[in-house]
Amino acid sequence: MIIKKTFGVILLLLGLFLAYGLFKDSRLMLFGTKIKADVIGLDSVKNKRFGYVHYPVLQFNYKQQQVRLVNDFRSVDPKNVPAHMDIYYAEGIGISDGFTVIYAIFSIISMIMISFGIIVIRAKHLF
């Protein structure tokens, strides 16, 4: 019985940890400003595994100021560099690509882990 409860607590904590990690992107989508940013170049970083990873350098206007940032959350192919990217930006938080497939998958995994953790903790006769 104690093993089942411990497993439930571990599932619940892992799901809450994953949900907390996704909280930053959802804050940007809710409170950030959607901006069309121009890709002005690439920042190439040597990686041990893949050779070089290329990150887009973005430039956009935000509150009467020109902002230049490197989007190091997503790499791009140097042959197919987009001219513009739609991003969400907030000064104190940072930048986000918005609601992506990865975000959706991890949100679903987080909800499943939290719900199964609660079910295992509250159930009297599970197995």
PDB file of C-alpha atoms in Angstrom:
ATOM      1  CA  MET A   1       0.000   0.000   0.000  1.00  0.00           C
ATOM      2  CA  ILE A   2       2.800   2.410   0.883  1.00  0.00           C
ATOM      3  CA  ILE A   3       4.506   1.703  -2.455  1.00  0.00           C
ATOM      4  CA  LYS A   4       1.345   2.690  -4.352  1.00  0.00           C
ATOM      5  CA  LYS A   5       1.001   5.928  -2.403  1.00  0.00           C
ATOM      6  CA  THR A   6       4.669   6.749  -2.937  1.00  0.00           C
ATOM      7  CA  PHE A   7       4.260   6.106  -6.660  1.00  0.00           C
ATOM      8  CA  GLY A   8       1.221   8.410  -6.690  1.00  0.00           C
ATOM      9  CA  VAL A   9       3.120  11.188  -4.923  1.00  0.00           C
ATOM     10  CA  ILE A  10       6.040  10.835  -7.347  1.00  0.00           C
ATOM     11  CA  LEU A  11       3.673  11.028 -10.349  1.00  0.00           C
ATOM     12  CA  LEU A  12       1.951  14.070  -8.871  1.00  0.00           C
ATOM     13  CA  LEU A  13       5.223  15.877  -8.170  1.00  0.00           C
ATOM     14  CA  LEU A  14       6.622  15.130 -11.640  1.00  0.00           C
ATOM     15  CA  GLY A  15       3.420  16.401 -13.259  1.00  0.00           C
ATOM     16  CA  LEU A  16       3.468  19.586 -11.181  1.00  0.00           C
ATOM     17  CA  PHE A  17       7.148  20.152 -11.991  1.00  0.00           C
ATOM     18  CA  LEU A  18       6.435  19.790 -15.706  1.00  0.00           C
ATOM     19  CA  ALA A  19       3.439  22.129 -15.471  1.00  0.00           C
ATOM     20  CA  TYR A  20       5.544  24.723 -13.665  1.00  0.00           C
ATOM     21  CA  GLY A  21       8.123  24.563 -16.448  1.00  0.00           C
ATOM     22  CA  LEU A  22       5.408  25.248 -19.039  1.00  0.00           C
ATOM     23  CA  PHE A  23       4.131  28.214 -17.031  1.00  0.00           C
ATOM     24  CA  LYS A  24       6.672  30.631 -18.561  1.00  0.00           C
ATOM     25  CA  ASP A  25       5.509  30.058 -22.140  1.00  0.00           C
ATOM     26  CA  SER A  26       1.857  30.355 -21.209  1.00  0.00           C
ATOM     27  CA  ARG A  27       2.531  33.651 -19.413  1.00  0.00           C
ATOM     28  CA  LEU A  28       4.147  35.011 -22.545  1.00  0.00           C
ATOM     29  CA  MET A  29       1.201  33.951 -24.689  1.00  0.00           C
ATOM     30  CA  LEU A  30      -1.284  35.536 -22.276  1.00  0.00           C
ATOM     31  CA  PHE A  31       0.499  38.730 -21.237  1.00  0.00           C
ATOM     32  CA  GLY A  32       3.129  39.209 -23.943  1.00  0.00           C
ATOM     33  CA  THR A  33       2.808  41.194 -27.131  1.00  0.00           C
ATOM     34  CA  LYS A  34       2.627  39.346 -30.431  1.00  0.00           C
ATOM     35  CA  ILE A  35       5.262  40.852 -32.710  1.00  0.00           C
ATOM     36  CA  LYS A  36       6.446  40.164 -36.242  1.00  0.00           C
ATOM     37  CA  ALA A  37      10.230  40.082 -35.932  1.00  0.00           C
ATOM     38  CA  ASP A  38      12.713  40.317 -38.776  1.00  0.00           C
ATOM     39  CA  VAL A  39      15.450  37.687 -38.977  1.00  0.00           C
ATOM     40  CA  ILE A  40      18.623  39.696 -39.613  1.00  0.00           C
ATOM     41  CA  GLY A  41      21.216  36.958 -39.281  1.00  0.00           C
ATOM     42  CA  LEU A  42      22.297  33.687 -37.738  1.00  0.00           C
ATOM     43  CA  ASP A  43      24.253  32.995 -34.583  1.00  0.00           C
ATOM     44  CA  SER A  44      26.207  29.767 -35.068  1.00  0.00           C
ATOM     45  CA  VAL A  45      27.290  27.838 -31.991  1.00  0.00           C
ATOM     46  CA  LYS A  46      29.575  24.803 -32.073  1.00  0.00           C
ATOM     47  CA  ASN A  47      27.849  21.801 -30.567  1.00  0.00           C
ATOM     48  CA  LYS A  48      29.616  18.580 -29.574  1.00  0.00           C
ATOM     49  CA  ARG A  49      26.895  16.408 -31.019  1.00  0.00           C
ATOM     50  CA  PHE A  50      25.586  18.068 -34.143  1.00  0.00           C
ATOM     51  CA  GLY A  51      28.517  20.146 -35.387  1.00  0.00           C
ATOM     52  CA  TYR A  52      27.029  23.643 -35.537  1.00  0.00           C
ATOM     53  CA  VAL A  53      23.623  24.828 -34.353  1.00  0.00           C
ATOM     54  CA  HIS A  54      22.239  27.980 -35.996  1.00  0.00           C
ATOM     55  CA  TYR A  55      19.992  30.323 -34.017  1.00  0.00           C
ATOM     56  CA  PRO A  56      18.117  33.221 -35.636  1.00  0.00           C
ATOM     57  CA  VAL A  57      18.983  36.781 -34.615  1.00  0.00           C
ATOM     58  CA  LEU A  58      15.714  38.727 -34.369  1.00  0.00           C
ATOM     59  CA  GLN A  59      15.143  42.460 -34.622  1.00  0.00           C
ATOM     60  CA  PHE A  60      11.859  44.198 -33.856  1.00  0.00           C
ATOM     61  CA  ASN A  61      10.390  47.416 -32.458  1.00  0.00           C
ATOM     62  CA  TYR A  62       8.903  47.312 -28.974  1.00  0.00           C
ATOM     63  CA  LYS A  63       7.644  50.432 -27.179  1.00  0.00           C
ATOM     64  CA  GLN A  64       9.437  52.882 -29.463  1.00  0.00           C
ATOM     65  CA  GLN A  65      12.749  51.013 -29.097  1.00  0.00           C
ATOM     66  CA  GLN A  66      14.542  48.659 -31.416  1.00  0.00           C
ATOM     67  CA  VAL A  67      15.263  45.304 -29.768  1.00  0.00           C
ATOM     68  CA  ARG A  68      17.754  42.744 -31.064  1.00  0.00           C
ATOM     69  CA  LEU A  69      17.678  39.237 -29.534  1.00  0.00           C
ATOM     70  CA  VAL A  70      18.889  35.735 -30.331  1.00  0.00           C
ATOM     71  CA  ASN A  71      16.137  33.117 -30.250  1.00  0.00           C
ATOM     72  CA  ASP A  72      18.110  30.270 -28.700  1.00  0.00           C
ATOM     73  CA  PHE A  73      15.025  28.113 -28.154  1.00  0.00           C
ATOM     74  CA  ARG A  74      14.764  27.068 -31.798  1.00  0.00           C
ATOM     75  CA  SER A  75      17.445  26.387 -34.365  1.00  0.00           C
ATOM     76  CA  VAL A  76      16.935  26.998 -38.071  1.00  0.00           C
ATOM     77  CA  ASP A  77      18.394  25.548 -41.237  1.00  0.00           C
ATOM     78  CA  PRO A  78      20.906  28.035 -42.691  1.00  0.00           C
ATOM     79  CA  LYS A  79      19.663  27.260 -46.207  1.00  0.00           C
ATOM     80  CA  ASN A  80      16.035  28.081 -45.365  1.00  0.00           C
ATOM     81  CA  VAL A  81      16.236  31.109 -43.091  1.00  0.00           C
ATOM     82  CA  PRO A  82      12.813  32.755 -42.754  1.00  0.00           C
ATOM     83  CA  ALA A  83      12.550  36.489 -43.361  1.00  0.00           C
ATOM     84  CA  HIS A  84      10.055  37.053 -40.526  1.00  0.00           C
ATOM     85  CA  MET A  85       8.987  35.174 -37.415  1.00  0.00           C
ATOM     86  CA  ASP A  86       5.924  35.675 -35.232  1.00  0.00           C
ATOM     87  CA  ILE A  87       6.949  35.751 -31.578  1.00  0.00           C
ATOM     88  CA  TYR A  88       5.520  36.750 -28.214  1.00  0.00           C
ATOM     89  CA  TYR A  89       7.656  39.190 -26.225  1.00  0.00           C
ATOM     90  CA  ALA A  90       7.504  40.658 -22.732  1.00  0.00           C
ATOM     91  CA  GLU A  91      10.311  42.735 -21.238  1.00  0.00           C
ATOM     92  CA  GLY A  92      10.757  40.941 -17.946  1.00  0.00           C
ATOM     93  CA  ILE A  93      10.005  37.450 -19.237  1.00  0.00           C
ATOM     94  CA  GLY A  94      11.640  37.054 -22.652  1.00  0.00           C
ATOM     95  CA  ILE A  95      10.505  35.613 -25.981  1.00  0.00           C
ATOM     96  CA  SER A  96       8.398  32.634 -26.997  1.00  0.00           C
ATOM     97  CA  ASP A  97       7.379  31.064 -30.283  1.00  0.00           C
ATOM     98  CA  GLY A  98       3.826  30.651 -29.043  1.00  0.00           C
ATOM     99  CA  PHE A  99       1.706  27.546 -28.867  1.00  0.00           C
ATOM    100  CA  THR A 100       3.836  24.840 -30.508  1.00  0.00           C
ATOM    101  CA  VAL A 101       3.356  21.099 -30.852  1.00  0.00           C
ATOM    102  CA  ILE A 102       6.000  20.457 -28.189  1.00  0.00           C
ATOM    103  CA  TYR A 103       4.121  22.712 -25.768  1.00  0.00           C
ATOM    104  CA  ALA A 104       0.862  20.831 -26.450  1.00  0.00           C
ATOM    105  CA  ILE A 105       2.464  17.414 -25.958  1.00  0.00           C
ATOM    106  CA  PHE A 106       4.125  18.347 -22.678  1.00  0.00           C
ATOM    107  CA  SER A 107       0.908  19.966 -21.427  1.00  0.00           C
ATOM    108  CA  ILE A 108      -1.010  16.744 -22.071  1.00  0.00           C
ATOM    109  CA  ILE A 109       1.699  14.653 -20.399  1.00  0.00           C
ATOM    110  CA  SER A 110       1.643  16.977 -17.397  1.00  0.00           C
ATOM    111  CA  MET A 111      -2.152  16.746 -17.027  1.00  0.00           C
ATOM    112  CA  ILE A 112      -2.071  12.941 -17.329  1.00  0.00           C
ATOM    113  CA  MET A 113       0.650  12.621 -14.689  1.00  0.00           C
ATOM    114  CA  ILE A 114      -1.180  14.920 -12.275  1.00  0.00           C
ATOM    115  CA  SER A 115      -4.515  13.131 -12.723  1.00  0.00           C
ATOM    116  CA  PHE A 116      -3.020   9.630 -12.372  1.00  0.00           C
ATOM    117  CA  GLY A 117      -1.079  10.760  -9.317  1.00  0.00           C
ATOM    118  CA  ILE A 118      -4.282  11.992  -7.674  1.00  0.00           C
ATOM    119  CA  ILE A 119      -6.124   8.788  -8.625  1.00  0.00           C
ATOM    120  CA  VAL A 120      -3.395   6.567  -7.160  1.00  0.00           C
ATOM    121  CA  ILE A 121      -3.225   8.591  -3.942  1.00  0.00           C
ATOM    122  CA  ARG A 122      -7.009   8.655  -3.383  1.00  0.00           C
ATOM    123  CA  ALA A 123      -7.901   5.116  -4.504  1.00  0.00           C
ATOM    124  CA  LYS A 124      -8.300   2.499  -1.774  1.00  0.00           C
ATOM    125  CA  HIS A 125      -8.335  -0.630  -3.938  1.00  0.00           C
ATOM    126  CA  LEU A 126      -6.414  -0.063  -7.121  1.00  0.00           C
ATOM    127  CA  PHE A 127      -4.790  -3.457  -7.711  1.00  0.00           C
TER     128      PHE A 127
END
